[in-house]
XYZ file of C-alpha atoms in Angstrom:
682
model
C -10.078 -29.541 4.706
C -13.041 -27.370 3.727
C -14.402 -27.489 0.184
C -13.443 -24.295 -1.688
C -16.041 -22.262 -3.541
C -15.940 -23.193 -7.265
C -14.233 -20.669 -9.501
C -16.842 -21.097 -12.226
C -19.653 -20.318 -9.777
C -18.451 -16.750 -9.231
C -20.994 -14.306 -10.667
C -19.683 -11.409 -12.773
C -16.246 -9.959 -11.915
C -15.002 -10.610 -15.467
C -11.751 -8.638 -15.094
C -10.897 -10.400 -11.837
C -11.433 -13.857 -13.286
C -9.553 -13.013 -16.481
C -6.544 -11.651 -14.590
C -6.284 -14.792 -12.469
C -6.776 -17.145 -15.421
C -4.079 -15.408 -17.481
C -1.627 -16.024 -14.661
C -2.702 -19.658 -14.539
C -1.967 -19.908 -18.269
C 1.340 -18.031 -18.062
C 2.851 -17.653 -14.560
C 5.521 -15.439 -16.169
C 2.900 -12.659 -16.343
C 3.867 -11.925 -12.763
C 0.777 -12.170 -10.579
C -2.190 -9.920 -10.046
C -3.248 -7.252 -7.572
C -6.979 -7.136 -6.873
C -8.227 -3.756 -5.678
C -11.777 -3.203 -4.535
C -14.289 -2.574 -1.832
C -14.978 -5.143 0.837
C -17.345 -8.015 0.071
C -16.577 -8.350 -3.649
C -15.348 -11.986 -3.751
C -11.655 -11.041 -3.961
C -10.435 -13.684 -1.521
C -12.991 -16.234 -2.729
C -11.733 -16.011 -6.317
C -8.064 -16.298 -5.339
C -8.630 -19.369 -3.179
C -10.778 -20.955 -5.895
C -7.978 -20.547 -8.442
C -5.789 -23.076 -6.613
C -8.111 -25.933 -7.579
C -7.583 -25.103 -11.273
C -3.791 -24.993 -11.227
C -2.000 -27.973 -12.836
C -0.202 -30.372 -10.528
C 3.549 -30.005 -10.048
C 6.190 -32.741 -9.949
C 8.605 -32.479 -7.004
C 11.603 -34.355 -5.639
C 10.405 -36.731 -2.891
C 11.233 -35.406 0.568
C 12.515 -32.021 -0.634
C 11.189 -29.241 1.570
C 11.842 -26.697 -1.193
C 9.754 -28.329 -3.966
C 12.612 -28.910 -6.401
C 11.707 -30.047 -9.918
C 13.102 -33.567 -10.454
C 13.854 -32.734 -14.096
C 16.092 -29.791 -13.176
C 16.649 -29.653 -9.418
C 18.139 -26.553 -7.846
C 21.888 -27.214 -7.468
C 21.973 -24.896 -4.427
C 18.977 -26.486 -2.685
C 19.619 -26.755 1.077
C 18.177 -30.302 0.978
C 20.354 -31.243 -2.004
C 22.167 -32.493 -3.885
C 19.334 -34.654 -5.155
C 19.999 -38.067 -6.644
C 18.187 -39.017 -9.809
C 14.768 -40.295 -8.841
C 11.238 -40.291 -10.130
C 9.283 -37.240 -9.017
C 5.980 -37.294 -7.207
C 3.024 -35.173 -8.283
C 1.037 -33.021 -5.937
C -1.362 -30.104 -6.189
C 0.110 -26.637 -6.521
C 0.112 -24.976 -3.131
C -1.636 -21.750 -2.209
C 0.303 -20.268 0.691
C -1.299 -17.394 2.579
C 0.915 -14.749 4.147
C -0.833 -13.207 7.161
C -0.467 -9.459 7.563
C 0.935 -9.939 11.055
C 3.444 -12.657 10.139
C 6.934 -12.470 11.551
C 10.107 -12.238 9.490
C 11.138 -15.711 10.673
C 7.862 -17.170 9.465
C 8.284 -15.637 6.009
C 11.915 -16.415 5.155
C 12.734 -19.131 7.685
C 15.288 -19.144 10.462
C 17.698 -21.220 12.478
C 16.036 -24.214 14.114
C 16.677 -23.083 17.673
C 15.540 -26.357 19.239
C 18.060 -28.456 17.279
C 20.785 -25.870 17.673
C 20.544 -25.908 21.459
C 19.760 -29.593 21.983
C 21.960 -31.186 19.276
C 24.533 -28.476 18.677
C 23.894 -28.382 14.913
C 22.953 -25.533 12.610
C 19.705 -26.518 10.907
C 17.520 -24.270 8.757
C 13.761 -24.258 9.235
C 12.075 -23.121 5.957
C 9.511 -20.339 5.866
C 6.504 -19.457 3.748
C 8.631 -18.431 0.756
C 9.928 -21.993 0.519
C 6.402 -23.395 0.817
C 5.163 -21.106 -1.978
C 7.884 -22.069 -4.497
C 6.206 -23.170 -7.769
C 2.805 -22.265 -6.315
C 0.749 -19.240 -5.298
C 1.701 -16.785 -2.573
C -1.486 -15.022 -1.514
C -1.428 -11.868 0.615
C -4.826 -10.651 1.762
C -4.891 -6.942 2.646
C -1.429 -6.600 1.119
C -1.492 -2.819 1.617
C -1.437 -3.385 5.396
C 1.661 -5.589 5.262
C 4.539 -4.350 7.419
C 7.346 -2.631 5.567
C 10.020 -5.131 6.586
C 7.945 -7.963 5.081
C 7.363 -5.911 1.940
C 11.129 -5.505 1.537
C 11.654 -9.262 1.791
C 8.910 -9.936 -0.746
C 10.465 -7.418 -3.137
C 13.829 -9.164 -2.938
C 12.376 -12.627 -3.478
C 10.090 -11.530 -6.332
C 12.951 -9.732 -8.082
C 15.538 -12.522 -7.820
C 13.366 -15.625 -7.778
C 15.239 -16.747 -4.685
C 15.294 -16.142 -0.957
C 18.553 -15.349 0.819
C 18.716 -15.820 4.579
C 21.721 -14.390 6.409
C 21.047 -14.365 10.140
C 21.942 -16.000 13.465
C 24.873 -17.869 11.956
C 22.764 -19.278 9.111
C 23.562 -18.601 5.452
C 20.990 -20.185 3.156
C 19.811 -19.571 -0.383
C 16.861 -21.378 -1.952
C 14.645 -20.891 -5.012
C 11.422 -18.915 -4.435
C 9.509 -18.466 -7.680
C 5.819 -18.016 -7.054
C 2.673 -16.449 -8.426
C 2.132 -13.358 -6.261
C -1.546 -12.540 -5.716
C -2.606 -9.700 -3.455
C -5.960 -8.243 -2.499
C -6.579 -4.857 -0.932
C -9.239 -2.306 -0.097
C -7.955 1.134 -1.245
C -9.934 2.808 1.541
C -7.384 1.424 4.006
C -4.367 2.927 2.257
C -2.302 2.462 -0.881
C 0.651 0.221 -1.631
C 4.254 1.319 -1.847
C 5.156 1.960 -5.513
C 8.002 -0.591 -5.426
C 5.667 -3.435 -4.452
C 2.918 -2.175 -6.743
C 5.231 -2.549 -9.722
C 5.994 -6.183 -8.813
C 2.431 -7.226 -9.616
C 2.111 -8.047 -13.283
C -1.553 -7.095 -13.561
C -4.072 -5.119 -11.561
C -7.858 -5.324 -11.623
C -10.503 -3.154 -10.000
C -13.574 -4.889 -8.586
C -16.839 -3.468 -7.313
C -20.185 -4.886 -6.311
C -22.683 -5.118 -9.153
C -25.566 -2.631 -9.210
C -27.699 -4.980 -11.295
C -30.516 -6.409 -9.175
C -30.711 -9.771 -10.936
C -26.968 -10.291 -10.652
C -26.969 -9.478 -6.948
C -29.854 -11.908 -6.405
C -27.877 -14.661 -8.132
C -24.817 -13.953 -5.972
C -26.870 -14.343 -2.785
C -28.651 -17.460 -4.084
C -25.374 -19.247 -4.909
C -23.674 -18.235 -1.687
C -26.538 -19.504 0.458
C -26.575 -22.774 -1.472
C -22.834 -23.186 -0.920
C -23.064 -22.424 2.799
C -25.873 -24.991 3.241
C -24.033 -27.807 1.441
C -20.465 -27.000 0.265
C -19.751 -30.484 -1.129
C -23.067 -30.760 -2.948
C -22.700 -27.264 -4.395
C -19.164 -28.031 -5.611
C -20.398 -31.283 -7.180
C -22.984 -29.371 -9.222
C -20.200 -27.227 -10.695
C -17.702 -30.055 -11.173
C -18.344 -30.243 -14.917
C -17.673 -26.550 -15.483
C -14.577 -26.738 -13.277
C -13.219 -29.674 -15.244
C -13.840 -27.919 -18.567
C -12.080 -24.790 -17.358
C -9.144 -26.841 -16.078
C -8.815 -28.483 -19.489
C -8.953 -25.104 -21.227
C -6.125 -23.813 -19.017
C -4.042 -26.886 -19.864
C -4.742 -26.407 -23.585
C -3.783 -22.732 -23.433
C -0.541 -23.623 -21.635
C 0.295 -26.115 -24.357
C -0.470 -23.550 -27.077
C 1.457 -20.724 -25.429
C 4.943 -21.564 -26.824
C 3.562 -21.459 -30.381
C 1.947 -18.008 -30.098
C 3.647 -15.472 -32.378
C 4.234 -11.916 -31.140
C 4.705 -9.968 -34.375
C 6.782 -6.837 -34.803
C 3.633 -4.799 -35.464
C 1.978 -5.549 -32.137
C 5.333 -5.304 -30.379
C 5.622 -1.758 -31.730
C 2.119 -1.022 -30.417
C 3.140 -2.305 -26.989
C 6.254 -0.114 -26.887
C 4.363 2.951 -28.145
C 1.632 2.478 -25.530
C 4.098 2.211 -22.646
C 5.945 5.294 -23.882
C 2.717 7.276 -24.302
C 1.666 6.634 -20.713
C 5.165 7.432 -19.388
C 5.582 4.276 -17.358
C 8.851 3.891 -15.474
C 11.357 1.300 -16.637
C 10.861 -1.568 -19.068
C 8.935 -4.012 -16.895
C 5.613 -2.739 -18.251
C 6.603 -3.538 -21.849
C 7.628 -7.071 -20.912
C 4.500 -7.702 -18.849
C 2.271 -6.365 -21.639
C 3.961 -8.662 -24.165
C 3.512 -11.707 -21.921
C -0.085 -10.777 -21.131
C -0.992 -10.260 -24.800
C 0.565 -13.639 -25.628
C -1.408 -15.318 -22.826
C -4.605 -13.659 -24.075
C -4.047 -15.080 -27.548
C -3.387 -18.568 -26.136
C -6.491 -18.306 -23.942
C -8.527 -17.474 -27.048
C -7.010 -20.420 -28.904
C -5.060 -18.296 -31.412
C -1.435 -18.576 -32.482
C -0.988 -14.867 -33.237
C -1.363 -11.789 -31.037
C -3.801 -9.157 -32.301
C -4.404 -5.488 -31.549
C -7.361 -6.526 -29.388
C -4.972 -8.521 -27.204
C -2.630 -5.532 -26.905
C -5.483 -3.237 -25.860
C -6.753 -5.677 -23.219
C -3.210 -6.247 -21.970
C -2.725 -2.488 -21.553
C -5.904 -2.193 -19.461
C -4.613 -4.911 -17.150
C -0.885 -4.150 -17.000
C -0.595 -0.335 -17.101
C -3.125 1.325 -14.744
C -0.921 0.849 -11.667
C 2.268 1.738 -13.541
C 1.439 4.976 -15.303
C 3.106 8.067 -13.916
C 0.583 9.833 -11.674
C 0.235 11.883 -8.549
C 0.440 9.777 -5.370
C -3.235 10.284 -4.509
C -4.652 9.692 -7.983
C -6.493 6.414 -8.459
C -4.926 3.991 -10.938
C -6.550 4.019 -14.355
C -6.055 4.649 -18.050
C -7.509 7.158 -20.469
C -9.036 4.735 -22.957
C -9.371 7.394 -25.671
C -5.644 8.056 -25.441
C -4.994 4.307 -25.509
C -7.014 3.856 -28.706
C -5.306 6.823 -30.344
C -1.864 5.451 -29.481
C -2.699 2.023 -30.895
C -3.999 3.644 -34.094
C -0.865 5.729 -34.538
C 1.500 2.836 -33.864
C -0.322 0.322 -36.056
C 0.227 1.736 -39.595
C 4.025 1.942 -39.192
C 4.240 -1.830 -39.481
C 1.567 -2.325 -42.140
C 2.322 0.299 -44.796
C 5.272 2.067 -46.402
C 4.889 5.752 -47.219
C 1.143 5.692 -46.696
C 0.043 8.521 -44.423
C -3.463 7.172 -44.042
C -3.874 5.144 -40.843
C -5.347 1.677 -41.042
C -8.761 1.160 -39.484
C -8.585 0.261 -35.827
C -9.380 -3.449 -35.590
C -11.018 -3.012 -32.184
C -13.062 0.056 -32.999
C -10.957 2.343 -30.845
C -11.416 5.299 -33.189
C -14.984 5.926 -32.140
C -15.440 9.560 -31.220
C -18.389 8.886 -28.979
C -18.527 9.663 -25.316
C -15.599 7.989 -23.580
C -16.734 8.886 -20.078
C -18.721 5.748 -19.388
C -18.033 3.192 -16.723
C -15.282 1.337 -18.600
C -12.385 -0.350 -16.907
C -9.806 2.219 -17.929
C -10.215 4.481 -14.924
C -10.001 8.276 -14.895
C -7.668 10.428 -17.031
C -4.948 12.319 -15.182
C -5.922 15.774 -14.028
C -4.986 18.496 -16.457
C -2.395 20.997 -15.339
C -4.822 23.820 -15.856
C -7.131 22.371 -13.232
C -4.590 23.235 -10.546
C -4.617 26.938 -11.374
C -6.987 29.098 -9.334
C -9.926 29.853 -11.671
C -9.583 33.597 -11.575
C -8.767 35.470 -14.752
C -9.346 39.129 -13.856
C -6.630 41.551 -12.926
C -6.673 43.118 -9.490
C -6.230 39.771 -7.746
C -4.032 41.321 -5.065
C -5.368 42.013 -1.573
C -5.166 45.760 -2.169
C -7.415 45.485 -5.204
C -9.981 43.156 -3.664
C -13.578 44.364 -3.823
C -15.469 45.190 -0.660
C -16.670 42.104 1.168
C -14.028 39.893 -0.429
C -11.961 37.671 1.877
C -8.821 38.486 -0.120
C -7.756 41.289 2.206
C -5.450 40.096 5.013
C -7.196 39.464 8.297
C -10.669 40.256 6.947
C -13.288 37.774 8.093
C -16.495 37.190 6.206
C -19.532 35.018 6.682
C -19.795 34.208 2.970
C -18.641 30.735 2.007
C -16.039 30.670 -0.744
C -15.817 27.936 -3.355
C -12.972 25.432 -2.874
C -9.723 26.341 -4.580
C -7.205 23.916 -6.025
C -4.070 23.255 -4.026
C -0.638 24.391 -5.079
C 1.866 21.787 -6.228
C 3.082 19.582 -3.357
C 6.715 19.648 -2.296
C 9.057 17.525 -0.209
C 8.774 18.473 3.449
C 11.186 18.231 6.323
C 10.500 15.323 8.596
C 8.547 16.014 11.756
C 8.829 13.315 14.407
C 7.598 12.665 17.919
C 10.386 12.803 20.527
C 11.300 9.915 22.762
C 11.105 6.195 22.108
C 7.705 4.751 21.288
C 6.311 1.252 20.877
C 3.775 1.790 18.101
C 3.066 0.114 14.781
C 5.998 -0.266 12.405
C 6.463 2.742 10.159
C 9.028 5.305 9.066
C 8.630 8.369 11.244
C 9.618 8.306 14.933
C 12.099 6.179 16.881
C 10.515 3.176 18.562
C 11.120 -0.188 20.147
C 9.907 -2.605 17.511
C 9.850 -6.303 16.719
C 11.902 -5.554 13.620
C 14.907 -3.301 13.273
C 18.468 -3.174 14.462
C 19.252 -5.150 17.588
C 20.326 -2.845 20.406
C 20.652 -5.271 23.299
C 19.063 -8.100 25.227
C 16.866 -8.480 28.294
C 15.022 -11.154 30.210
C 11.694 -11.906 28.502
C 8.569 -10.452 30.027
C 5.876 -12.967 29.186
C 6.220 -15.078 26.036
C 9.572 -15.073 24.264
C 9.180 -13.628 20.758
C 12.674 -12.699 19.540
C 15.485 -14.814 20.920
C 18.878 -13.148 21.322
C 20.957 -16.248 20.653
C 24.368 -14.911 21.654
C 23.075 -13.512 24.946
C 21.252 -16.774 25.690
C 24.353 -18.857 25.084
C 26.416 -16.424 27.157
C 23.967 -16.727 30.055
C 23.925 -20.543 29.916
C 27.645 -21.174 29.319
C 28.953 -20.694 32.902
C 26.554 -23.332 34.264
C 27.280 -26.269 31.935
C 29.513 -28.213 34.353
C 27.083 -27.772 37.236
C 24.250 -28.992 35.016
C 26.146 -32.131 34.088
C 26.468 -31.404 30.382
C 27.719 -34.246 28.195
C 27.915 -34.321 24.420
C 27.568 -31.510 21.916
C 24.277 -30.061 23.082
C 24.022 -27.042 25.359
C 21.990 -27.400 28.544
C 19.686 -24.372 28.564
C 17.054 -23.484 31.121
C 14.299 -20.954 30.932
C 16.195 -18.478 33.087
C 18.939 -18.402 30.453
C 16.667 -17.199 27.632
C 17.148 -13.600 26.547
C 14.807 -11.454 24.503
C 16.371 -9.284 21.797
C 15.584 -5.583 22.090
C 15.352 -3.844 18.746
C 14.972 -0.271 17.636
C 13.351 0.863 14.428
C 10.780 3.399 13.308
C 7.096 3.632 14.057
C 4.148 5.151 12.258
C 2.259 7.859 14.100
C -1.214 9.300 14.086
C -0.850 12.647 12.341
C -3.936 14.733 13.100
C -4.303 17.845 10.956
C -6.293 20.784 12.321
C -6.853 23.139 9.386
C -8.143 26.712 9.607
C -10.755 27.168 6.863
C -12.104 30.512 8.060
C -12.405 33.778 6.179
C -8.985 34.951 7.319
C -7.506 32.112 5.247
C -9.795 32.554 2.265
C -7.590 34.552 -0.092
C -7.396 32.299 -3.139
C -3.620 32.322 -3.547
C -3.124 31.961 0.180
C -5.510 29.043 0.614
C -4.002 27.372 -2.432
C -0.576 27.547 -0.780
C -2.011 26.236 2.504
C -3.636 23.274 0.765
C -0.394 22.594 -1.065
C 1.458 22.484 2.246
C -1.063 20.119 3.846
C -1.036 17.949 0.726
C 2.762 17.795 0.999
C 2.511 16.703 4.626
C -0.075 14.099 3.640
C 2.295 12.775 1.008
C 4.997 12.555 3.659
C 2.571 10.707 5.966
C 1.763 8.271 3.154
C 5.430 7.496 2.637
C 6.021 7.044 6.366
C 3.015 4.724 6.847
C 1.127 6.966 9.258
C -2.531 7.098 10.105
C -4.007 10.515 9.407
C -7.062 12.476 10.460
C -8.458 15.849 9.439
C -10.273 18.416 11.590
C -11.404 21.708 10.069
C -12.850 24.788 11.721
C -14.742 27.752 10.273
C -17.856 29.771 11.029
C -19.118 28.823 14.484
C -17.799 25.286 14.925
C -15.275 22.614 14.053
C -15.907 19.284 12.397
C -14.066 16.011 11.855
C -13.703 16.039 8.081
C -12.006 12.638 8.181
C -11.717 10.325 11.195
C -8.251 8.775 11.669
C -7.593 6.320 8.870
C -4.764 4.675 6.958
C -6.236 5.935 3.683
C -4.164 9.069 3.180
C -5.638 9.629 -0.270
C -9.076 9.997 1.340
C -7.687 12.887 3.403
C -6.260 14.472 0.253
C -9.672 14.194 -1.413
C -11.425 15.899 1.525
C -8.792 18.622 1.508
C -9.325 19.436 -2.172
C -13.075 19.973 -1.639
C -12.651 22.055 1.512
C -14.608 25.367 1.339
C -13.575 28.484 3.279
C -15.254 31.463 4.878
C -16.699 32.668 8.166
C -15.193 33.384 11.543
C -12.223 31.638 13.142
C -13.262 29.330 16.017
C -9.693 28.250 16.786
C -10.561 26.946 20.246
C -13.327 24.783 18.813
C -10.841 23.225 16.384
C -8.358 22.420 19.153
C -11.056 20.990 21.422
C -12.431 18.840 18.599
C -8.901 17.552 18.015
C -8.628 16.758 21.719
C -11.801 14.660 21.515
C -10.457 12.759 18.500
C -7.132 12.029 20.197
C -8.859 10.920 23.407
C -10.856 8.292 21.513
C -7.812 7.164 19.509
C -5.747 6.680 22.665
C -8.356 4.165 23.800
C -8.473 2.410 20.432
C -4.752 2.286 19.752
C -2.811 3.322 22.871
C 0.596 2.385 21.418
C 0.332 4.750 18.425
C 1.646 8.165 19.459
C -0.057 11.248 18.019
C 1.428 14.257 16.265
C -0.846 17.305 16.153
C -0.327 19.576 13.124
C -2.249 22.860 13.367
C -2.378 24.819 10.107
C -3.440 28.411 10.862
C -2.396 32.045 10.981
C -3.146 32.042 14.710
C -6.147 34.376 14.574
C -9.169 33.560 16.735
C -12.545 35.308 16.436
C -16.110 34.711 17.551
C -17.495 34.353 21.055
C -16.207 35.913 24.276
C -12.424 36.071 24.675
C -11.631 33.804 21.701
C -7.858 34.219 22.033
C -7.816 33.291 25.727
C -10.079 30.323 25.086
C -7.761 29.084 22.319
C -4.821 29.388 24.718
C -6.575 27.249 27.312
C -7.384 24.627 24.654
C -3.710 24.601 23.652
C -2.576 24.092 27.233
C -4.979 21.142 27.491
C -3.038 19.364 24.727
C 0.221 20.341 26.400
C -0.845 18.859 29.735
C -1.418 15.482 28.067
C 1.993 15.433 26.425
C 0.795 15.673 22.826
C 3.623 16.509 20.444
C 2.552 19.358 18.191
C 3.663 21.695 15.437
C 1.963 24.857 14.197
C 2.311 25.655 10.510
C 2.221 29.473 10.440
C 0.233 30.623 7.395
C 0.455 34.343 8.149
C 1.607 36.390 5.166
C 2.303 40.015 4.331
C 4.736 42.609 5.603
C 2.983 43.096 8.946
C 2.915 39.917 11.013
C 1.252 39.559 14.391
C 3.072 36.364 15.431
C -0.110 34.764 16.742
C 0.845 31.304 15.441
C 4.037 31.429 17.508
C 2.002 32.282 20.603
C -0.265 29.307 19.913
C 2.761 27.016 19.540
C 4.024 28.113 22.950
C 0.639 27.369 24.509
C 0.726 23.913 22.895
C 4.310 23.360 24.003
C 5.260 22.685 20.402
C 7.115 24.238 17.493
C 6.029 26.878 14.977
C 7.241 26.749 11.376
C 6.385 28.892 8.391
C 5.341 27.515 5.043
C 8.796 28.285 3.660
C 10.561 26.557 6.569
C 8.465 23.452 5.982
C 10.206 22.751 2.683
C 13.006 20.202 2.833
C 15.207 22.394 0.640
C 14.658 25.502 2.757
C 17.777 27.124 4.193
C 15.845 28.006 7.346
C 16.603 25.662 10.230
C 14.008 23.330 11.681
C 14.502 20.921 14.582
C 13.387 17.472 13.464
C 11.947 16.411 16.791
C 8.821 18.370 17.599
C 9.029 19.708 21.133
C 6.756 17.721 23.405
C 4.623 19.312 26.056
C 6.487 19.879 29.249
C 9.854 18.866 27.805
C 11.307 22.329 28.137
C 9.818 22.790 31.577
């Protein structure tokens, strides 16, 4: 077994180390989510924590790590007779992103079932992690079906397995630690809330600190055992401090005053539910114990809020987690005097100096304040904002194209869209959009395995083997099964798609109210793609050319950010946009051939610039149609006189045209859910 990197040798990353240590002191805090760019010691710190965790006492031979003092009465290996427990190190169990459901929760031991005729349960990773650490690297890339199982286990402290004739329940209480790079996509809100704390990490910009990081890492790589020996003293001291804090924890007093501050803070930041209040209370108590105090202070409450609330505050889906520290200090000030004075209107001084009116925009750990509502209003205060009153040269008149670039406008409020899906049955990555044959989902039948057997259909296998038992000379309880009898389960679920947006940013779209509505529609579709676990890409066209504003990525919030800063103006090179999209899809088919694309063209259908721009756009559309790309055109044309050019483009693409109003889920206008694929109607 390789020697882990010492926890005390990690340079900087104070918030990361504190979050992990608080969970070591009080596992009831509920784990920690570590968010940050790649190469910031996230995984190193988590793996190093295991060496600091106190040993656990377990029942000898129990596969589910029961405590000999109070064994689980429902343990599958029980009931346990009274016996002395054995001590072992707390386990750190890693859940791979590509793990199967069987590996996570356990399953029927097929080998014993077929050979001995008995139903035996083979435990999974949740059983291994009981009373230890469950570590998920790149947790934001975890498949949805595994996320659902983790949610159930984390909520109930137990794992329930009901499958293939097996009904098992076992305890599964663990410290959940996840790491993620936000550039690769965000977490589902339900799983996000299950992490007690969250910390943001980034590489230091201090030269001396970076030099020390490199120096220590090179020394560790050259001689891991020798490097660990040099830090053994610091590791031992830290282990003793954790043990002392654990012993002190039951004596820490959480007074009514600080409890009021906790409740007021959670209410001020409009967090959902009561879990935030409980986690803040436990975190503040752990902070006091870590500091060697028997009473929680306002400083502990403030630090607990910075760790427990950023990922829980109510925010737009694409806003980064964070807290407004000025608002936090004000809330703590206002809540504090209610406990300390009667009838005195003068607030007590803030014990942590939160009343400072200096610049609060520094690089603190509280993140960025939520965007003000006024920021979403187009910054235009004059009257005459209608197309008829637009000054000469303004792009506000319908259909008028201009070469002048307009400043980006804020998007309108997003709305819930109708679902657009790719027709047919795919085989792509698990998601929530289009129908697909998947490894996880409802079982629809059985077939002979092609290659390695991955999902056994037990009933079909037994049915295939049963008629041949006498000829095979069966004796005893076991079933004689040969390879030809094995059947693979076929399952149907939902897949995630590649949703490629092609957005018209030309002068014909540049009217401020119109472009605001267009951005709001695309933002709504991006939100839908985020919820359905799609990859997204963004192509824009204006002036003389098209560009890939965002290559296909799982980070939907990155697409939303590019959309907000999108300028408009110039001619309408529609064909260039479609051809650029074709190039992007061609490359993506080579990279990820199983992920089916959905092309979403957001335009009014106009095409200008160059010879025969409309005909050229039609030929580009037919190119997508010939390759079977499912497509939808979001018609942004407005006004009383409509040319219907977006509908013509949809016909060339072999897809469907919808207006902005029809895109809304609550619209009374009809919309077929399956986007027409190229050639389907032919």
